[in-house]
Amino acid sequence: MKKSKLWAGLGLCLMLVAAGCGNNNAVNTGSTNSGNATAATEAPANAGTDDAKSYKIAISQYVEHPSLDATREGFLAALKDAGIVEGENLTVDLQNAQADQANNLSVAQKIAGDKNDLVLGIATPSAQALVQNVKDTPILFAAVTDPLDAKIVSDLEHPGGNVSGASDTNPEAITRLMNFIATQFPDVKKLGLIINEGEPNAVVMAGIAKEELDKHGIELVKAAITNTSEVKQAAESLVGRVDAFYITLDNSVVSGVDAIIQTANDNKLPFFSADRDTVEKGAFATVGFKYYDHGYQVGEMAADVLKNGTSPGDMKVSMQEKLDLILNLKAAAAQGIEVTDAMKAEVADQANNIIQ
């Protein structure tokens, strides 16, 4: 089926799922009321009556960092608002792969062997592993940048099968941020990108950013990493070679973002990110949204699946439409940025999106 124009021509290579089917090192960081694996397998997924129904869901989260955590919190909040409350009529099996692909595969295999009413994959690798292993249970995904090239779905409008969810990006956000950099920071001729090119979402977004920067004559200079422990060294390697920092929705990089913030502050380099949570933490600017709201949106989809029996395959993949420039004034001061009235004028919701 023909791809949406949104992601056409990006040419992303899939992340290969690492070997390790027998690896039992997956970390369960937040399992509640789930019991042991045997009990979960033997117990019926829906034990309640029509008037007092109970539910069991599993969540596979690739790694802990503020955006993914906020996604999960928003998801559970939407279920709660729909009357599906953890600890009352909802059991949640939360699994975290700690950014390890072998663990990620083990988590998906464990979830596939349990009985759940619905499973959620947070981040591209988690969603990919669930789709490969869970065949009969409804699957939703969140914090996935390109569900088409990641082979999570083959059609955004009519996913089919047992899978749907929400993408956490809109190429317009990257375009707007690159234009903001080019317009408001004329001295930026080289933009440094710390990236794990093993993450599909990072590669997709970097490609869009490069295409936009090329239009402005700005060079994208990459510092590659393979895991979070290398982020500090990568950021430091760019000092003296670039005029500013940028990061995508790159799980490995965002998990180590404190090191980039420190390096940016120490060297007075503007730091631009792809997510609001990183700006709240200490990057200067992004064009984006709240990941809590993103998770809430997927939670509303989950409530429809659980309460009404709607098939995920009949739900179109949603995208973030409400975008705004977000500025952190404290970060600006730390990075030697003079925030002008022209910069502030680009923020539509100044009360919420100019962080003092």
PDB file of C-alpha atoms in Angstrom, residues 104-346:
ATOM      1  CA  ASN A 104      13.399  -5.579  24.610  1.00  0.00           C
ATOM      2  CA  LEU A 105      12.840  -8.837  22.747  1.00  0.00           C
ATOM      3  CA  SER A 106      12.497 -10.798  25.992  1.00  0.00           C
ATOM      4  CA  VAL A 107       9.910  -8.316  27.254  1.00  0.00           C
ATOM      5  CA  ALA A 108       7.856  -8.706  24.075  1.00  0.00           C
ATOM      6  CA  GLN A 109       8.051 -12.503  24.271  1.00  0.00           C
ATOM      7  CA  LYS A 110       6.949 -12.474  27.918  1.00  0.00           C
ATOM      8  CA  ILE A 111       4.009 -10.217  27.097  1.00  0.00           C
ATOM      9  CA  ALA A 112       3.062 -12.438  24.161  1.00  0.00           C
ATOM     10  CA  GLY A 113       2.905 -15.425  26.507  1.00  0.00           C
ATOM     11  CA  ASP A 114       0.613 -13.676  28.997  1.00  0.00           C
ATOM     12  CA  LYS A 115      -3.103 -12.989  28.701  1.00  0.00           C
ATOM     13  CA  ASN A 116      -3.796  -9.287  28.347  1.00  0.00           C
ATOM     14  CA  ASP A 117      -6.731  -7.242  27.144  1.00  0.00           C
ATOM     15  CA  LEU A 118      -4.381  -4.741  25.487  1.00  0.00           C
ATOM     16  CA  VAL A 119      -0.659  -4.020  25.199  1.00  0.00           C
ATOM     17  CA  LEU A 120       1.117  -0.697  24.737  1.00  0.00           C
ATOM     18  CA  GLY A 121       4.534  -0.158  23.192  1.00  0.00           C
ATOM     19  CA  ILE A 122       6.252   3.104  24.168  1.00  0.00           C
ATOM     20  CA  ALA A 123       9.024   4.020  21.673  1.00  0.00           C
ATOM     21  CA  THR A 124       9.786   2.508  18.288  1.00  0.00           C
ATOM     22  CA  PRO A 125      11.870  -0.535  19.350  1.00  0.00           C
ATOM     23  CA  SER A 126       9.255  -1.603  21.904  1.00  0.00           C
ATOM     24  CA  ALA A 127       6.423  -1.267  19.409  1.00  0.00           C
ATOM     25  CA  GLN A 128       8.374  -3.180  16.752  1.00  0.00           C
ATOM     26  CA  ALA A 129       9.077  -6.092  19.103  1.00  0.00           C
ATOM     27  CA  LEU A 130       5.445  -6.274  20.227  1.00  0.00           C
ATOM     28  CA  VAL A 131       4.163  -6.301  16.644  1.00  0.00           C
ATOM     29  CA  GLN A 132       6.565  -9.127  15.804  1.00  0.00           C
ATOM     30  CA  ASN A 133       5.526 -11.252  18.777  1.00  0.00           C
ATOM     31  CA  VAL A 134       1.951 -10.395  19.857  1.00  0.00           C
ATOM     32  CA  LYS A 135      -0.534 -11.573  17.241  1.00  0.00           C
ATOM     33  CA  ASP A 136      -3.978 -11.780  18.835  1.00  0.00           C
ATOM     34  CA  THR A 137      -4.076  -9.056  21.503  1.00  0.00           C
ATOM     35  CA  PRO A 138      -4.839  -5.405  20.613  1.00  0.00           C
ATOM     36  CA  ILE A 139      -1.608  -3.376  20.357  1.00  0.00           C
ATOM     37  CA  LEU A 140      -1.291   0.396  20.629  1.00  0.00           C
ATOM     38  CA  PHE A 141       1.915   2.385  20.259  1.00  0.00           C
ATOM     39  CA  ALA A 142       3.116   5.791  21.417  1.00  0.00           C
ATOM     40  CA  ALA A 143       6.322   7.819  21.029  1.00  0.00           C
ATOM     41  CA  VAL A 144       6.916   6.320  17.584  1.00  0.00           C
ATOM     42  CA  THR A 145       8.279   8.730  15.005  1.00  0.00           C
ATOM     43  CA  ASP A 146       7.666   6.854  11.746  1.00  0.00           C
ATOM     44  CA  PRO A 147       5.341   3.841  12.076  1.00  0.00           C
ATOM     45  CA  LEU A 148       5.441   3.248   8.313  1.00  0.00           C
ATOM     46  CA  ASP A 149       9.166   2.842   7.792  1.00  0.00           C
ATOM     47  CA  ALA A 150       9.422   1.036  11.120  1.00  0.00           C
ATOM     48  CA  LYS A 151       7.001  -1.538   9.660  1.00  0.00           C
ATOM     49  CA  ILE A 152       4.647  -1.187  12.614  1.00  0.00           C
ATOM     50  CA  VAL A 153       1.730  -0.407  10.296  1.00  0.00           C
ATOM     51  CA  SER A 154       1.467  -0.308   6.514  1.00  0.00           C
ATOM     52  CA  ASP A 155      -1.227   2.365   6.275  1.00  0.00           C
ATOM     53  CA  LEU A 156      -1.831   5.362   8.531  1.00  0.00           C
ATOM     54  CA  GLU A 157      -5.520   5.789   7.726  1.00  0.00           C
ATOM     55  CA  HIS A 158      -6.450   2.089   7.831  1.00  0.00           C
ATOM     56  CA  PRO A 159      -3.789   0.182   9.802  1.00  0.00           C
ATOM     57  CA  GLY A 160      -5.654  -3.153   9.749  1.00  0.00           C
ATOM     58  CA  GLY A 161      -4.825  -6.109  11.951  1.00  0.00           C
ATOM     59  CA  ASN A 162      -4.449  -5.560  15.680  1.00  0.00           C
ATOM     60  CA  VAL A 163      -2.248  -2.436  15.718  1.00  0.00           C
ATOM     61  CA  SER A 164      -2.652   1.344  15.826  1.00  0.00           C
ATOM     62  CA  GLY A 165      -1.456   4.285  17.897  1.00  0.00           C
ATOM     63  CA  ALA A 166      -0.044   7.777  17.671  1.00  0.00           C
ATOM     64  CA  SER A 167       3.100   9.178  16.113  1.00  0.00           C
ATOM     65  CA  ASP A 168       5.000  11.619  18.297  1.00  0.00           C
ATOM     66  CA  THR A 169       6.214  13.805  15.483  1.00  0.00           C
ATOM     67  CA  ASN A 170       5.107  16.006  12.685  1.00  0.00           C
ATOM     68  CA  PRO A 171       7.751  16.928  10.092  1.00  0.00           C
ATOM     69  CA  GLU A 172       6.423  20.475  10.249  1.00  0.00           C
ATOM     70  CA  ALA A 173       7.859  20.732  13.765  1.00  0.00           C
ATOM     71  CA  ILE A 174      11.379  20.013  12.519  1.00  0.00           C
ATOM     72  CA  THR A 175      10.959  22.399   9.595  1.00  0.00           C
ATOM     73  CA  ARG A 176       9.774  25.187  11.869  1.00  0.00           C
ATOM     74  CA  LEU A 177      12.619  24.665  14.346  1.00  0.00           C
ATOM     75  CA  MET A 178      15.282  24.655  11.621  1.00  0.00           C
ATOM     76  CA  ASN A 179      13.756  27.832  10.155  1.00  0.00           C
ATOM     77  CA  PHE A 180      13.784  29.412  13.617  1.00  0.00           C
ATOM     78  CA  ILE A 181      17.476  28.612  13.996  1.00  0.00           C
ATOM     79  CA  ALA A 182      18.322  29.969  10.539  1.00  0.00           C
ATOM     80  CA  THR A 183      16.302  33.155  11.017  1.00  0.00           C
ATOM     81  CA  GLN A 184      17.045  34.032  14.627  1.00  0.00           C
ATOM     82  CA  PHE A 185      20.621  32.703  14.857  1.00  0.00           C
ATOM     83  CA  PRO A 186      22.415  33.928  11.715  1.00  0.00           C
ATOM     84  CA  ASP A 187      25.809  33.116  13.256  1.00  0.00           C
ATOM     85  CA  VAL A 188      24.962  29.395  13.388  1.00  0.00           C
ATOM     86  CA  LYS A 189      26.682  27.900  10.344  1.00  0.00           C
ATOM     87  CA  LYS A 190      27.286  24.427  11.767  1.00  0.00           C
ATOM     88  CA  LEU A 191      24.715  22.597  13.911  1.00  0.00           C
ATOM     89  CA  GLY A 192      26.029  19.702  15.988  1.00  0.00           C
ATOM     90  CA  LEU A 193      23.844  16.583  16.254  1.00  0.00           C
ATOM     91  CA  ILE A 194      24.473  13.850  18.830  1.00  0.00           C
ATOM     92  CA  ILE A 195      22.803  10.741  17.404  1.00  0.00           C
ATOM     93  CA  ASN A 196      22.443   6.997  17.796  1.00  0.00           C
ATOM     94  CA  GLU A 197      21.994   5.948  14.181  1.00  0.00           C
ATOM     95  CA  GLY A 198      20.722   2.584  15.359  1.00  0.00           C
ATOM     96  CA  GLU A 199      17.456   4.278  16.371  1.00  0.00           C
ATOM     97  CA  PRO A 200      15.051   4.569  13.408  1.00  0.00           C
ATOM     98  CA  ASN A 201      13.281   7.649  14.775  1.00  0.00           C
ATOM     99  CA  ALA A 202      16.579   9.500  15.133  1.00  0.00           C
ATOM    100  CA  VAL A 203      17.619   8.739  11.550  1.00  0.00           C
ATOM    101  CA  VAL A 204      14.271   9.871  10.134  1.00  0.00           C
ATOM    102  CA  MET A 205      14.318  13.165  11.998  1.00  0.00           C
ATOM    103  CA  ALA A 206      17.977  13.843  11.225  1.00  0.00           C
ATOM    104  CA  GLY A 207      17.198  13.407   7.530  1.00  0.00           C
ATOM    105  CA  ILE A 208      14.389  15.944   7.680  1.00  0.00           C
ATOM    106  CA  ALA A 209      16.560  18.385   9.640  1.00  0.00           C
ATOM    107  CA  LYS A 210      19.435  18.090   7.164  1.00  0.00           C
ATOM    108  CA  GLU A 211      17.144  18.712   4.208  1.00  0.00           C
ATOM    109  CA  GLU A 212      15.840  21.896   5.821  1.00  0.00           C
ATOM    110  CA  LEU A 213      19.275  23.090   6.967  1.00  0.00           C
ATOM    111  CA  ASP A 214      20.687  22.608   3.464  1.00  0.00           C
ATOM    112  CA  LYS A 215      18.183  25.173   2.226  1.00  0.00           C
ATOM    113  CA  HIS A 216      19.752  27.704   4.603  1.00  0.00           C
ATOM    114  CA  GLY A 217      23.366  26.778   3.958  1.00  0.00           C
ATOM    115  CA  ILE A 218      23.786  25.338   7.464  1.00  0.00           C
ATOM    116  CA  GLU A 219      25.878  22.193   7.879  1.00  0.00           C
ATOM    117  CA  LEU A 220      24.665  19.354  10.119  1.00  0.00           C
ATOM    118  CA  VAL A 221      27.680  17.893  11.918  1.00  0.00           C
ATOM    119  CA  LYS A 222      27.053  14.481  13.512  1.00  0.00           C
ATOM    120  CA  ALA A 223      28.652  12.931  16.577  1.00  0.00           C
ATOM    121  CA  ALA A 224      27.590   9.283  16.649  1.00  0.00           C
ATOM    122  CA  ILE A 225      26.987   7.200  19.769  1.00  0.00           C
ATOM    123  CA  THR A 226      25.881   3.619  20.383  1.00  0.00           C
ATOM    124  CA  ASN A 227      24.654   4.003  23.975  1.00  0.00           C
ATOM    125  CA  THR A 228      23.838   6.629  26.579  1.00  0.00           C
ATOM    126  CA  SER A 229      27.228   6.416  28.302  1.00  0.00           C
ATOM    127  CA  GLU A 230      28.838   7.963  25.206  1.00  0.00           C
ATOM    128  CA  VAL A 231      26.670  11.114  25.117  1.00  0.00           C
ATOM    129  CA  LYS A 232      28.993  13.308  27.202  1.00  0.00           C
ATOM    130  CA  GLN A 233      32.053  12.483  25.120  1.00  0.00           C
ATOM    131  CA  ALA A 234      30.110  13.041  21.888  1.00  0.00           C
ATOM    132  CA  ALA A 235      28.895  16.464  23.019  1.00  0.00           C
ATOM    133  CA  GLU A 236      32.391  17.489  24.094  1.00  0.00           C
ATOM    134  CA  SER A 237      33.810  16.315  20.760  1.00  0.00           C
ATOM    135  CA  LEU A 238      31.631  18.879  18.981  1.00  0.00           C
ATOM    136  CA  VAL A 239      32.865  21.848  21.020  1.00  0.00           C
ATOM    137  CA  GLY A 240      34.933  24.117  18.795  1.00  0.00           C
ATOM    138  CA  ARG A 241      33.520  22.509  15.662  1.00  0.00           C
ATOM    139  CA  VAL A 242      29.889  23.669  15.812  1.00  0.00           C
ATOM    140  CA  ASP A 243      27.940  26.792  16.714  1.00  0.00           C
ATOM    141  CA  ALA A 244      24.994  25.087  18.450  1.00  0.00           C
ATOM    142  CA  PHE A 245      23.647  21.668  19.506  1.00  0.00           C
ATOM    143  CA  TYR A 246      20.549  19.803  18.317  1.00  0.00           C
ATOM    144  CA  ILE A 247      19.063  16.440  19.264  1.00  0.00           C
ATOM    145  CA  THR A 248      16.136  14.460  17.847  1.00  0.00           C
ATOM    146  CA  LEU A 249      13.691  12.138  19.606  1.00  0.00           C
ATOM    147  CA  ASP A 250      16.612   9.782  20.161  1.00  0.00           C
ATOM    148  CA  ASN A 251      16.025   7.618  23.235  1.00  0.00           C
ATOM    149  CA  SER A 252      19.702   6.878  23.878  1.00  0.00           C
ATOM    150  CA  VAL A 253      20.628  10.553  23.599  1.00  0.00           C
ATOM    151  CA  VAL A 254      17.704  11.960  25.580  1.00  0.00           C
ATOM    152  CA  SER A 255      18.503   9.559  28.424  1.00  0.00           C
ATOM    153  CA  GLY A 256      21.898  11.282  28.750  1.00  0.00           C
ATOM    154  CA  VAL A 257      20.776  14.820  27.975  1.00  0.00           C
ATOM    155  CA  ASP A 258      22.089  16.287  31.258  1.00  0.00           C
ATOM    156  CA  ALA A 259      25.611  15.981  29.845  1.00  0.00           C
ATOM    157  CA  ILE A 260      24.635  17.945  26.725  1.00  0.00           C
ATOM    158  CA  ILE A 261      22.981  20.663  28.803  1.00  0.00           C
ATOM    159  CA  GLN A 262      26.106  20.995  30.936  1.00  0.00           C
ATOM    160  CA  THR A 263      28.378  21.118  27.891  1.00  0.00           C
ATOM    161  CA  ALA A 264      26.138  23.699  26.196  1.00  0.00           C
ATOM    162  CA  ASN A 265      26.091  25.884  29.308  1.00  0.00           C
ATOM    163  CA  ASP A 266      29.833  25.613  29.938  1.00  0.00           C
ATOM    164  CA  ASN A 267      30.659  26.592  26.356  1.00  0.00           C
ATOM    165  CA  LYS A 268      27.828  29.074  25.726  1.00  0.00           C
ATOM    166  CA  LEU A 269      26.385  27.043  22.866  1.00  0.00           C
ATOM    167  CA  PRO A 270      22.645  27.274  22.112  1.00  0.00           C
ATOM    168  CA  PHE A 271      20.965  23.890  22.565  1.00  0.00           C
ATOM    169  CA  PHE A 272      17.877  22.985  20.510  1.00  0.00           C
ATOM    170  CA  SER A 273      15.883  19.798  21.069  1.00  0.00           C
ATOM    171  CA  ALA A 274      12.975  17.932  19.509  1.00  0.00           C
ATOM    172  CA  ASP A 275      10.862  17.631  22.665  1.00  0.00           C
ATOM    173  CA  ARG A 276       9.377  19.895  25.293  1.00  0.00           C
ATOM    174  CA  ASP A 277      10.599  17.836  28.247  1.00  0.00           C
ATOM    175  CA  THR A 278      14.225  18.446  27.282  1.00  0.00           C
ATOM    176  CA  VAL A 279      13.540  22.175  26.999  1.00  0.00           C
ATOM    177  CA  GLU A 280      11.966  22.158  30.453  1.00  0.00           C
ATOM    178  CA  LYS A 281      15.110  20.410  31.671  1.00  0.00           C
ATOM    179  CA  GLY A 282      17.556  22.907  30.180  1.00  0.00           C
ATOM    180  CA  ALA A 283      17.627  23.035  26.379  1.00  0.00           C
ATOM    181  CA  PHE A 284      16.754  26.445  24.947  1.00  0.00           C
ATOM    182  CA  ALA A 285      14.068  25.791  22.340  1.00  0.00           C
ATOM    183  CA  THR A 286      11.920  23.331  20.433  1.00  0.00           C
ATOM    184  CA  VAL A 287       8.763  23.222  18.374  1.00  0.00           C
ATOM    185  CA  GLY A 288       6.588  20.624  20.004  1.00  0.00           C
ATOM    186  CA  PHE A 289       3.955  19.601  22.533  1.00  0.00           C
ATOM    187  CA  LYS A 290       3.551  17.898  25.904  1.00  0.00           C
ATOM    188  CA  TYR A 291       4.238  14.167  25.918  1.00  0.00           C
ATOM    189  CA  TYR A 292       1.675  13.773  28.688  1.00  0.00           C
ATOM    190  CA  ASP A 293      -0.955  14.946  26.177  1.00  0.00           C
ATOM    191  CA  HIS A 294       0.446  12.566  23.573  1.00  0.00           C
ATOM    192  CA  GLY A 295       0.065   9.653  25.987  1.00  0.00           C
ATOM    193  CA  TYR A 296      -3.407  10.812  26.970  1.00  0.00           C
ATOM    194  CA  GLN A 297      -4.432  10.706  23.316  1.00  0.00           C
ATOM    195  CA  VAL A 298      -3.348   7.053  23.057  1.00  0.00           C
ATOM    196  CA  GLY A 299      -5.057   6.332  26.381  1.00  0.00           C
ATOM    197  CA  GLU A 300      -8.339   7.531  24.926  1.00  0.00           C
ATOM    198  CA  MET A 301      -7.836   5.066  22.082  1.00  0.00           C
ATOM    199  CA  ALA A 302      -7.171   2.319  24.631  1.00  0.00           C
ATOM    200  CA  ALA A 303     -10.376   3.116  26.511  1.00  0.00           C
ATOM    201  CA  ASP A 304     -12.306   2.764  23.259  1.00  0.00           C
ATOM    202  CA  VAL A 305     -10.710  -0.624  22.627  1.00  0.00           C
ATOM    203  CA  LEU A 306     -11.316  -1.910  26.160  1.00  0.00           C
ATOM    204  CA  LYS A 307     -14.824  -0.562  26.770  1.00  0.00           C
ATOM    205  CA  ASN A 308     -16.313  -0.708  23.285  1.00  0.00           C
ATOM    206  CA  GLY A 309     -14.397  -3.530  21.680  1.00  0.00           C
ATOM    207  CA  THR A 310     -13.130  -1.302  18.868  1.00  0.00           C
ATOM    208  CA  SER A 311     -10.385  -2.933  16.809  1.00  0.00           C
ATOM    209  CA  PRO A 312      -7.119  -0.963  16.651  1.00  0.00           C
ATOM    210  CA  GLY A 313      -6.923  -1.868  12.967  1.00  0.00           C
ATOM    211  CA  ASP A 314      -9.982   0.308  12.389  1.00  0.00           C
ATOM    212  CA  MET A 315      -8.422   3.333  14.129  1.00  0.00           C
ATOM    213  CA  LYS A 316      -6.291   5.680  12.059  1.00  0.00           C
ATOM    214  CA  VAL A 317      -2.822   6.493  13.333  1.00  0.00           C
ATOM    215  CA  SER A 318      -2.959   9.958  14.827  1.00  0.00           C
ATOM    216  CA  MET A 319      -0.353  12.690  14.730  1.00  0.00           C
ATOM    217  CA  GLN A 320       0.487  15.762  16.775  1.00  0.00           C
ATOM    218  CA  GLU A 321      -1.206  18.768  15.180  1.00  0.00           C
ATOM    219  CA  LYS A 322      -1.010  21.418  17.914  1.00  0.00           C
ATOM    220  CA  LEU A 323       2.574  22.636  17.597  1.00  0.00           C
ATOM    221  CA  ASP A 324       4.148  25.700  19.148  1.00  0.00           C
ATOM    222  CA  LEU A 325       7.581  27.173  19.697  1.00  0.00           C
ATOM    223  CA  ILE A 326       8.716  26.580  23.281  1.00  0.00           C
ATOM    224  CA  LEU A 327      11.482  28.678  24.872  1.00  0.00           C
ATOM    225  CA  ASN A 328      13.344  28.309  28.170  1.00  0.00           C
ATOM    226  CA  LEU A 329      14.585  31.722  29.339  1.00  0.00           C
ATOM    227  CA  LYS A 330      16.795  30.327  32.122  1.00  0.00           C
ATOM    228  CA  ALA A 331      18.502  28.060  29.610  1.00  0.00           C
ATOM    229  CA  ALA A 332      18.966  31.064  27.322  1.00  0.00           C
ATOM    230  CA  ALA A 333      20.821  32.931  30.053  1.00  0.00           C
ATOM    231  CA  ALA A 334      23.000  29.901  30.818  1.00  0.00           C
ATOM    232  CA  GLN A 335      23.873  29.479  27.125  1.00  0.00           C
ATOM    233  CA  GLY A 336      24.582  33.153  26.451  1.00  0.00           C
ATOM    234  CA  ILE A 337      21.500  33.707  24.292  1.00  0.00           C
ATOM    235  CA  GLU A 338      19.830  37.110  24.078  1.00  0.00           C
ATOM    236  CA  VAL A 339      16.128  36.359  23.746  1.00  0.00           C
ATOM    237  CA  THR A 340      14.675  39.011  21.464  1.00  0.00           C
ATOM    238  CA  ASP A 341      11.119  40.213  21.067  1.00  0.00           C
ATOM    239  CA  ALA A 342      11.150  38.637  17.594  1.00  0.00           C
ATOM    240  CA  MET A 343      11.869  35.242  19.135  1.00  0.00           C
ATOM    241  CA  LYS A 344       9.084  35.603  21.682  1.00  0.00           C
ATOM    242  CA  ALA A 345       6.670  36.733  18.979  1.00  0.00           C
ATOM    243  CA  GLU A 346       6.948  33.292  17.368  1.00  0.00           C
TER     244      GLU A 346
END
